[in-house]
mmCIF file of C-alpha atoms in Angstrom:
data_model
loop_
_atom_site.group_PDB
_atom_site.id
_atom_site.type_symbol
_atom_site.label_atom_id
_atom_site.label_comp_id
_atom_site.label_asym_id
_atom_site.label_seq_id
_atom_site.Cartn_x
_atom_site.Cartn_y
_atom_site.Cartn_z
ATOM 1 C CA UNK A 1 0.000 0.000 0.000
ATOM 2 C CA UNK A 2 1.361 3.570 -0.631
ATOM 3 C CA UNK A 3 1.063 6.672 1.573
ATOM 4 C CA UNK A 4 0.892 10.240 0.679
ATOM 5 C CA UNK A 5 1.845 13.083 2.733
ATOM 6 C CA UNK A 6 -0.271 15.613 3.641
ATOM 7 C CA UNK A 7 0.776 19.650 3.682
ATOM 8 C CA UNK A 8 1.856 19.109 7.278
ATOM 9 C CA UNK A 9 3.816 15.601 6.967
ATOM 10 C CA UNK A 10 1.191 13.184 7.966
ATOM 11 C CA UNK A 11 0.945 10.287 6.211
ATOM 12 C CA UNK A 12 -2.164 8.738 4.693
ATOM 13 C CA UNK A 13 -2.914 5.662 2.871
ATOM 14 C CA UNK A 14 -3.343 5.948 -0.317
ATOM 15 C CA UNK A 15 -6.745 3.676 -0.008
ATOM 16 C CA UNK A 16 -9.107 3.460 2.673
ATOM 17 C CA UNK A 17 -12.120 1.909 3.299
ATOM 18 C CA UNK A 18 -15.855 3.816 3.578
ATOM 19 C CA UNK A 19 -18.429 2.990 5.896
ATOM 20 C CA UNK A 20 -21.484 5.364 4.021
ATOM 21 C CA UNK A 21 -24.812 3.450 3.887
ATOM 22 C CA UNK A 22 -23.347 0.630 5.825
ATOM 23 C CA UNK A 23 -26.032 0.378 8.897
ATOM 24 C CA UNK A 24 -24.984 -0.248 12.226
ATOM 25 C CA UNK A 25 -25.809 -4.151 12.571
ATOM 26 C CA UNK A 26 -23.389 -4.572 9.697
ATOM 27 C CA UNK A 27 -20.722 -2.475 10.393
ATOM 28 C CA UNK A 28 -18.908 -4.068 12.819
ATOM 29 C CA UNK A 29 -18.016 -7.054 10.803
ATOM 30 C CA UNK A 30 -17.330 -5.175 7.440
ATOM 31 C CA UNK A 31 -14.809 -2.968 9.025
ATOM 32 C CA UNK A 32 -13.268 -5.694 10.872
ATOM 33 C CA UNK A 33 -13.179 -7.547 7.513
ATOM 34 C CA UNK A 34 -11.814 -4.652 5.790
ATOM 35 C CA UNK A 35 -8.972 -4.359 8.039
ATOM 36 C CA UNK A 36 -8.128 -7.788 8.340
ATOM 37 C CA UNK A 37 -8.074 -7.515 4.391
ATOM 38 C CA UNK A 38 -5.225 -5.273 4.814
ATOM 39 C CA UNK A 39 -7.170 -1.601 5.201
ATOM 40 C CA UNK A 40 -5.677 0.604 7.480
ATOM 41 C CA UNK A 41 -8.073 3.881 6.448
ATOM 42 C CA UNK A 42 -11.456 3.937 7.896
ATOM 43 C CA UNK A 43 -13.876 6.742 6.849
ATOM 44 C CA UNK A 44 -16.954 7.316 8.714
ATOM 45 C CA UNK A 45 -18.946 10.060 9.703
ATOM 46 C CA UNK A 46 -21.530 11.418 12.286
ATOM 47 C CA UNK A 47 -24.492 10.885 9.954
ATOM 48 C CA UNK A 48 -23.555 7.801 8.982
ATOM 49 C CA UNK A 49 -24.638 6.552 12.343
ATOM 50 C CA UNK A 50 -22.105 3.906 12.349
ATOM 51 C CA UNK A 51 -19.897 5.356 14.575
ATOM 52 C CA UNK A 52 -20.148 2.969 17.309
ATOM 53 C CA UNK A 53 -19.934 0.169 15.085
ATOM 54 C CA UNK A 54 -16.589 1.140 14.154
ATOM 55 C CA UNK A 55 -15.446 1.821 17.226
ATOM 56 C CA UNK A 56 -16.060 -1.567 18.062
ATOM 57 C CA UNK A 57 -13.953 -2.819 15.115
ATOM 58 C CA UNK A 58 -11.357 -1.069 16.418
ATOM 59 C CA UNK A 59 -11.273 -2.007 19.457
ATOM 60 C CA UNK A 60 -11.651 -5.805 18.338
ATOM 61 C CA UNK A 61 -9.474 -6.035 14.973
ATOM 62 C CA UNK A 62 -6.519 -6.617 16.724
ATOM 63 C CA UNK A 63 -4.192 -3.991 14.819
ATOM 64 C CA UNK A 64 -2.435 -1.471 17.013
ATOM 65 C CA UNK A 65 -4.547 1.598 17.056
ATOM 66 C CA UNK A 66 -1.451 3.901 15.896
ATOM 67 C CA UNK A 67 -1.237 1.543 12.690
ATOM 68 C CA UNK A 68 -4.805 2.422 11.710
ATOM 69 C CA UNK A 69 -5.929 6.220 10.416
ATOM 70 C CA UNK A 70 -9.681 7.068 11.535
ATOM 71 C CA UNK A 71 -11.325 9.753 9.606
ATOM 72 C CA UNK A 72 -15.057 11.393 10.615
ATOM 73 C CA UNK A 73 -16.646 14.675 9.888
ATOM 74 C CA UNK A 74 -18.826 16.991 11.711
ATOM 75 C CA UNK A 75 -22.936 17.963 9.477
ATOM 76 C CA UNK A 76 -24.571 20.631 9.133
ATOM 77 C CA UNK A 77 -26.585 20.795 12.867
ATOM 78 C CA UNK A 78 -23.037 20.317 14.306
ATOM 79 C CA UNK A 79 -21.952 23.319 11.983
ATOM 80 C CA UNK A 80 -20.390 26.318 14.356
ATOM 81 C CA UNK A 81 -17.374 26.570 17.231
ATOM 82 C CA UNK A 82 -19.750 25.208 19.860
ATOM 83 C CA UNK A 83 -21.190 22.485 18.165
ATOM 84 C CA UNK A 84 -18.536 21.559 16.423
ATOM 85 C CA UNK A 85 -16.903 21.026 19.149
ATOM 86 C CA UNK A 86 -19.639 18.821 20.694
ATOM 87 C CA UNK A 87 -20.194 17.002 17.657
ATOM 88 C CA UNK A 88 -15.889 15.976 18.092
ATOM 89 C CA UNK A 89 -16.825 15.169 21.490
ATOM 90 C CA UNK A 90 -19.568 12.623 20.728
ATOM 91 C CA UNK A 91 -17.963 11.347 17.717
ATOM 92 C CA UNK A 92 -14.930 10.285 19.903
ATOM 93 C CA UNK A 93 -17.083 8.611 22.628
ATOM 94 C CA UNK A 94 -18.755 6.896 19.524
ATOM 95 C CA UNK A 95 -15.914 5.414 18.196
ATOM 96 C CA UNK A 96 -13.911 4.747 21.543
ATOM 97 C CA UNK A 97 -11.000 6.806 20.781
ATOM 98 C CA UNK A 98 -8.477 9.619 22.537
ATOM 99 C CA UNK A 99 -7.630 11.262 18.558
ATOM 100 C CA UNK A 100 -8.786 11.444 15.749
ATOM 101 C CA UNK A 101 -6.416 11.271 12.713
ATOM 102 C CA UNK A 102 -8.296 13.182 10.196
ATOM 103 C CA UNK A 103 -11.841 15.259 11.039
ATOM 104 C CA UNK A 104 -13.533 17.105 8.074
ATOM 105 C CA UNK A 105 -16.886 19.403 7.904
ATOM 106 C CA UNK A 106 -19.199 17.453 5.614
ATOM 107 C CA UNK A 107 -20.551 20.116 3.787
ATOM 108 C CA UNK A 108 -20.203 23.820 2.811
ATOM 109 C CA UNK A 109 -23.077 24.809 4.386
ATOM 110 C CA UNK A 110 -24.190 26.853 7.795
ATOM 111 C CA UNK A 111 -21.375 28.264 10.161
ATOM 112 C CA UNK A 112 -18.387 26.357 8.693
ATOM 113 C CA UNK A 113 -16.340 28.992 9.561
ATOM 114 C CA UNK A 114 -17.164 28.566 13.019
ATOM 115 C CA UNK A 115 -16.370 25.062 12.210
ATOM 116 C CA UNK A 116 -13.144 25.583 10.949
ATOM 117 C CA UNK A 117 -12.129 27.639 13.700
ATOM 118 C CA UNK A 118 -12.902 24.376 16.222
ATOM 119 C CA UNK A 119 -10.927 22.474 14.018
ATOM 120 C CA UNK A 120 -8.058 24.213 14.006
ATOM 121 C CA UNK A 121 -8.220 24.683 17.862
ATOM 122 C CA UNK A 122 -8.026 20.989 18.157
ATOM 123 C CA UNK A 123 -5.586 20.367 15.171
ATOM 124 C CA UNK A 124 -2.833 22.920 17.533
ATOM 125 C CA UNK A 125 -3.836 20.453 20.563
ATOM 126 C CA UNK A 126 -2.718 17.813 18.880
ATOM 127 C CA UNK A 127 -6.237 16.157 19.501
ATOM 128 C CA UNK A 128 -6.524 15.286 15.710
ATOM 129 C CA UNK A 129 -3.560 14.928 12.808
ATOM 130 C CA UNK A 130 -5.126 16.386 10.474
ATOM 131 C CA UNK A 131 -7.992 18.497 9.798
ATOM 132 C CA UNK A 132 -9.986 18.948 6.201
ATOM 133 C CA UNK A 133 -13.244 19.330 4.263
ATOM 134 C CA UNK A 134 -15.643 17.792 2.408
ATOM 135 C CA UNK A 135 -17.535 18.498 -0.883
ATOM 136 C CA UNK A 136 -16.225 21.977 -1.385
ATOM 137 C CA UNK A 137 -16.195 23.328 -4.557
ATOM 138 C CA UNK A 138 -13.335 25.562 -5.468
ATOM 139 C CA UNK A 139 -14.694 29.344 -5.126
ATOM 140 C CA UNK A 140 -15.580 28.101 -1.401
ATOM 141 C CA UNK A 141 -12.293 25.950 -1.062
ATOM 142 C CA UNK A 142 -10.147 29.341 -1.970
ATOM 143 C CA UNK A 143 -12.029 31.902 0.047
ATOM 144 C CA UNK A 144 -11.502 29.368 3.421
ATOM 145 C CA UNK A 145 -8.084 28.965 2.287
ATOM 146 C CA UNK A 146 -7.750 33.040 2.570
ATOM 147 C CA UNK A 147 -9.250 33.834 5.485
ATOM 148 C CA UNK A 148 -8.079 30.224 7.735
ATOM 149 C CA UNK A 149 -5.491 30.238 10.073
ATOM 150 C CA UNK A 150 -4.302 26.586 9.069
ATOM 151 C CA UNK A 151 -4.935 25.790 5.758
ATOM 152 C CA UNK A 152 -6.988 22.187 5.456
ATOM 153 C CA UNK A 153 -4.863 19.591 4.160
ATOM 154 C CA UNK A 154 -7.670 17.530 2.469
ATOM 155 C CA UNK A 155 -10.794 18.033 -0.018
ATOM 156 C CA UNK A 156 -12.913 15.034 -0.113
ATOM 157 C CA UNK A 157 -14.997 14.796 -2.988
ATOM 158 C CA UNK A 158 -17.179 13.011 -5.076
ATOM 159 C CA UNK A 159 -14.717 11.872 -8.406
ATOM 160 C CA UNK A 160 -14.824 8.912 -10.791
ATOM 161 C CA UNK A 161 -14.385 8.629 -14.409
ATOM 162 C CA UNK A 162 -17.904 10.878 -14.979
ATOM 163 C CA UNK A 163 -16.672 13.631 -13.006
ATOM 164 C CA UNK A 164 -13.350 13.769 -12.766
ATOM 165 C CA UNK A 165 -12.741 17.521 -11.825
ATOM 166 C CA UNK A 166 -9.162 18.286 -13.280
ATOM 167 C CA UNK A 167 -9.007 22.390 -12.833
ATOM 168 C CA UNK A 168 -10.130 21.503 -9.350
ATOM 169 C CA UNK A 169 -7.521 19.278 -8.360
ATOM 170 C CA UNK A 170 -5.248 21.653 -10.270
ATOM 171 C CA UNK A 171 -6.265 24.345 -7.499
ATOM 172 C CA UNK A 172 -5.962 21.556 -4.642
ATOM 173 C CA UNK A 173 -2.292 20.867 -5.657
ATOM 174 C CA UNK A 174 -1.495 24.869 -6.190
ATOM 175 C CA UNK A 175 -2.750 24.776 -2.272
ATOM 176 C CA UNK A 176 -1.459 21.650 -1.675
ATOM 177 C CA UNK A 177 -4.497 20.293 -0.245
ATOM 178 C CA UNK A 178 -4.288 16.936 -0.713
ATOM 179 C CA UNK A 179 -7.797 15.283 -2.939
ATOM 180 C CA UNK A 180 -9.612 12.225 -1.476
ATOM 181 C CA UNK A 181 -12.511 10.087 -3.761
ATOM 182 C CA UNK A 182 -15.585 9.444 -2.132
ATOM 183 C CA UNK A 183 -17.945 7.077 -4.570
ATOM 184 C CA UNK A 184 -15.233 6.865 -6.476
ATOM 185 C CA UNK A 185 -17.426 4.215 -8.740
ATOM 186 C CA UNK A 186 -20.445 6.650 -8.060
ATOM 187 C CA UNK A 187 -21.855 3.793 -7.020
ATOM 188 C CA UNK A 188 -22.407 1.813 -10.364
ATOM 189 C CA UNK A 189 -24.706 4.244 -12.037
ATOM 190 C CA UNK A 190 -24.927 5.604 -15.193
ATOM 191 C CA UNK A 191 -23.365 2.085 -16.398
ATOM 192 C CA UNK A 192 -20.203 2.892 -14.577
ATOM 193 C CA UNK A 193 -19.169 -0.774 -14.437
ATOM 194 C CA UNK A 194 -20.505 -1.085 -18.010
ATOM 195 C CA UNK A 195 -18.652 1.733 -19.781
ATOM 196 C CA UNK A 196 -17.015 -0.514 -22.986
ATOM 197 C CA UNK A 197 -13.231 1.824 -22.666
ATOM 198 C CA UNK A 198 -12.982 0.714 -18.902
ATOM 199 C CA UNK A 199 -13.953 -3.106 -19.824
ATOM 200 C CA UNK A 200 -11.221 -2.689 -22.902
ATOM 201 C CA UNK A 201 -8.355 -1.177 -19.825
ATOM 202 C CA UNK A 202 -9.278 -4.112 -17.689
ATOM 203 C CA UNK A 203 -8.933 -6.943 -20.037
ATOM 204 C CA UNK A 204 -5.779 -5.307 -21.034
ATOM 205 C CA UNK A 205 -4.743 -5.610 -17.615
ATOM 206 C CA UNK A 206 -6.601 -8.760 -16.192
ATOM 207 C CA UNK A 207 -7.913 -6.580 -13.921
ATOM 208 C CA UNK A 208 -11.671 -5.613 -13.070
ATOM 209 C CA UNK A 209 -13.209 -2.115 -14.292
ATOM 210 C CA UNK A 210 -13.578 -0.993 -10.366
ATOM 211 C CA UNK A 211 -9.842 -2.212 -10.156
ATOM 212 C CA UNK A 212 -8.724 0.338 -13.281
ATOM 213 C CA UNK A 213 -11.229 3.124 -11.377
ATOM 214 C CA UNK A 214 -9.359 2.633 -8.302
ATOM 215 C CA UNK A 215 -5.714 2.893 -9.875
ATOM 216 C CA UNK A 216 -6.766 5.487 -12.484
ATOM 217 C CA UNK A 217 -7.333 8.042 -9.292
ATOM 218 C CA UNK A 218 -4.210 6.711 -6.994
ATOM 219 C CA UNK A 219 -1.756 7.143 -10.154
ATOM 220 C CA UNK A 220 -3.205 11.234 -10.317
ATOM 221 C CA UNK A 221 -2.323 11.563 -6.528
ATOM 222 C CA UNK A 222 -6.138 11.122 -4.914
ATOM 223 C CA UNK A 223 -6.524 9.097 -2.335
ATOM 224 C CA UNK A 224 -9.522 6.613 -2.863
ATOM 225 C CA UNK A 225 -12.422 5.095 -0.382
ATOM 226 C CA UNK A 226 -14.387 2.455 -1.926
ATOM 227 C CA UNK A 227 -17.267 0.363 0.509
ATOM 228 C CA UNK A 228 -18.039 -3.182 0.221
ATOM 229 C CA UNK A 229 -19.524 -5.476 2.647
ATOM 230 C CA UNK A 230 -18.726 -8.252 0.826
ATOM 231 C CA UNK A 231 -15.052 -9.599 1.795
ATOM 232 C CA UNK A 232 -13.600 -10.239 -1.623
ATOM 233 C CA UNK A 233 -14.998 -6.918 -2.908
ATOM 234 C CA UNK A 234 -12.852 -5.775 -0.287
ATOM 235 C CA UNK A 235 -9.969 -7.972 -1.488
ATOM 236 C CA UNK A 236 -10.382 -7.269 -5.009
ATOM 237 C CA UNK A 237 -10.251 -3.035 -4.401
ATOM 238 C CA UNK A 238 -7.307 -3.952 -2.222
ATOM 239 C CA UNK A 239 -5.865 -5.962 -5.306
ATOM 240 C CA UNK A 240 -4.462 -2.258 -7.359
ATOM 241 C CA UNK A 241 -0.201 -1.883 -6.625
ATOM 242 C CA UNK A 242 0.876 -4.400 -8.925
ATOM 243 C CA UNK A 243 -0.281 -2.837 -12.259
ATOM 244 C CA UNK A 244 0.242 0.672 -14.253
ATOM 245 C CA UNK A 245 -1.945 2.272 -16.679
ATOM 246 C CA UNK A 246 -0.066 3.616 -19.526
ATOM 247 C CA UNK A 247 -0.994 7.093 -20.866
ATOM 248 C CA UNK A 248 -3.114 5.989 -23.513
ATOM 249 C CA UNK A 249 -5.412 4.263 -21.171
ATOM 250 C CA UNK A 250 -5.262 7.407 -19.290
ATOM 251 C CA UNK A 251 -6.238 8.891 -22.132
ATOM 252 C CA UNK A 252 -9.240 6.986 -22.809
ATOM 253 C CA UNK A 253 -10.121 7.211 -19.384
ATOM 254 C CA UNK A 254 -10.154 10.904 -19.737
ATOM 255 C CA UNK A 255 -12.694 10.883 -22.914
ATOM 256 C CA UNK A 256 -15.487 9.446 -20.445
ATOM 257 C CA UNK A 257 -15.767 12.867 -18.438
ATOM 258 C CA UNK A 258 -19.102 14.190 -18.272
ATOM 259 C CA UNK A 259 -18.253 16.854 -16.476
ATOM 260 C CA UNK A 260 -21.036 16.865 -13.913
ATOM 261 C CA UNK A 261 -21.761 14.716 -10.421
ATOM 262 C CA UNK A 262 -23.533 11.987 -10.830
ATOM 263 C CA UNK A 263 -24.080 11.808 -6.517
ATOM 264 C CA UNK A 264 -24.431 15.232 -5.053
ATOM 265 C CA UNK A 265 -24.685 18.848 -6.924
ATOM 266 C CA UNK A 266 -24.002 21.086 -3.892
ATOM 267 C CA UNK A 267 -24.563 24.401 -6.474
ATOM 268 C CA UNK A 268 -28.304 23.140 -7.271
ATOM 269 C CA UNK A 269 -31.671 24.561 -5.210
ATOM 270 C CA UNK A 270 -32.595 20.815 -5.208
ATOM 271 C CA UNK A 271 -29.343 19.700 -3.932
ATOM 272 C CA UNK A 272 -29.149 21.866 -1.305
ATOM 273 C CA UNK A 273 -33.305 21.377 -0.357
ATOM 274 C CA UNK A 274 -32.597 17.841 -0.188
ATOM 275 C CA UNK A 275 -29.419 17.994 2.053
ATOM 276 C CA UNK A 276 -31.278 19.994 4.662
ATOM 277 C CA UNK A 277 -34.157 18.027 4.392
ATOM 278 C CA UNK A 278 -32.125 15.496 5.607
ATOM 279 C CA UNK A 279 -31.762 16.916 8.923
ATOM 280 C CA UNK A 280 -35.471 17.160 9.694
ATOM 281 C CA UNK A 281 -35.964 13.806 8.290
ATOM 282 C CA UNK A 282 -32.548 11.560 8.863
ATOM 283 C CA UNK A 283 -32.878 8.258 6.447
ATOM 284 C CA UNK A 284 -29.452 6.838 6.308
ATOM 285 C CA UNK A 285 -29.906 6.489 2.378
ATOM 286 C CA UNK A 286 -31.073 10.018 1.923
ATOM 287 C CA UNK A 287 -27.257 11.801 2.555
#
């Protein structure tokens, strides 16, 4: 597995494992699969509700705790200093730990600033690595990055071969904020595991199109965070450092770009509607 470093020398896997839509009588046993698989990256978050689940994983996977890196983030309701710093409060007593290794706010939206300013008070007290953000599109990305004290050192966002973003993780390596995938197959829709070029680049390979997805984003420098709760989906993901794609399969990667999400639009009325509905009316498949 390969490690990247972040803007302030922490090191991250290059692959992790995601815990979205994973409900809490499940979630124990897929993370403890996953890192028995060789994952070392969790990602969960508060409105996952699956923090607990995870925490008992860790507790029970039987790898040191300073081998793994634990990531959650902070949603809108827990948006400003106070309740940010709650919502890191709870989220540690949820998942059994004394640090965090990476904590994010989950969306642009309400008093990130506030946010931000929790997060870097606990970044300085060393009670989390790293600090970052989620699902921020550039013109928000730059104008935190002018007015924060410590700049984040990741931008997780939604990218796969639909969406794939390339000015924006131009600006993320001009600020050297490090990119990380979320639904990085976009969950097989729009024929993601279908798409003819990808099915050509994995034959090529003998490799699987989610395999080519995976190594497509780790050879451009983005950490990935694919879910499974099936244990040789888990293996197979795992199954990307012993192959390169040459540029023209990067090439023919590139021509699939659609240029829009295919998960979350956080620029559209209905977008934004439906993420705050969410809070009013939390169903775990709704995020």
């Amino acid at each position: 597995m390969e490690t990247v470093k972040l803007n302030n020398g922490v090191e991250v896997p290059m692959e992790g494992f995601g815990v979205f839509q994973i409900p809490e009588e499940n979630c124990e046993r897929a993370v403890k699969d996953a890192i028995s698989a060789g994952y070392r990256l969790i990602d969960t978050a508060s409105s996952y509700q699956n923090e607990k689940a995870v925490g008992r994983a860790i507790a029970n996977c039987g790898v040191p705790r300073e081998e793994l890196f634990i990531t959650t983030k902070a949603y809108i309701q827990q948006m400003g200093y106070e309740n940010t710093m709650t919502a890191f409060r709870e989220s540690l007593d949820n998942l059994g730990l004394s640090y965090l290794d990476l904590y994010l706010i989950h969306m642009p939206f309400g008093d990130y600033y506030g946010s931000w300013r929790a997060l870097e008070e606990l970044y300085r007290e060393g009670r989390v690595r790293a600090i970052g953000v989620c699902n921020f599109m550039p013109d928000r990305l730059l104008d935190l990055c002018y007015n924060a004290k410590i700049l984040p050192q990741i931008n997780q966002i939604e990218r796969h071969p639909h969406y794939q973003r390339a000015e924006e993780l131009s600006l993320m390596r001009e600020l050297k904020i490090q990119p990380e995938a979320w639904a990085p197959f976009a969950e097989g829709m729009k024929g993601m595991f279908t798409e003819p070029v990808l099915r050509k680049i994995a034959e090529k390979h003998g490799k699987t199109p989610a395999q080519v997805i995976l190594r497509w984003n780790v050879q451009q420098g983005v950490i990935v965070i694919p879910k499974s709760v099936h244990r040789e989906r888990m293996e197979e993901n795992l199954d990307i450092w012993n192959f390169t794609l040459d540029e023209d399969d990067m090439g023919k990667i590139a021509s699939l770009d659609k240029s829009c999400p295919s998960m979350l639009d956080t620029r559209k009325i209905s977008e934004v509607k439906r993420v705050y509905d969410y809070l009013n009316n939390p169903v775990l498949t709704s995020l």
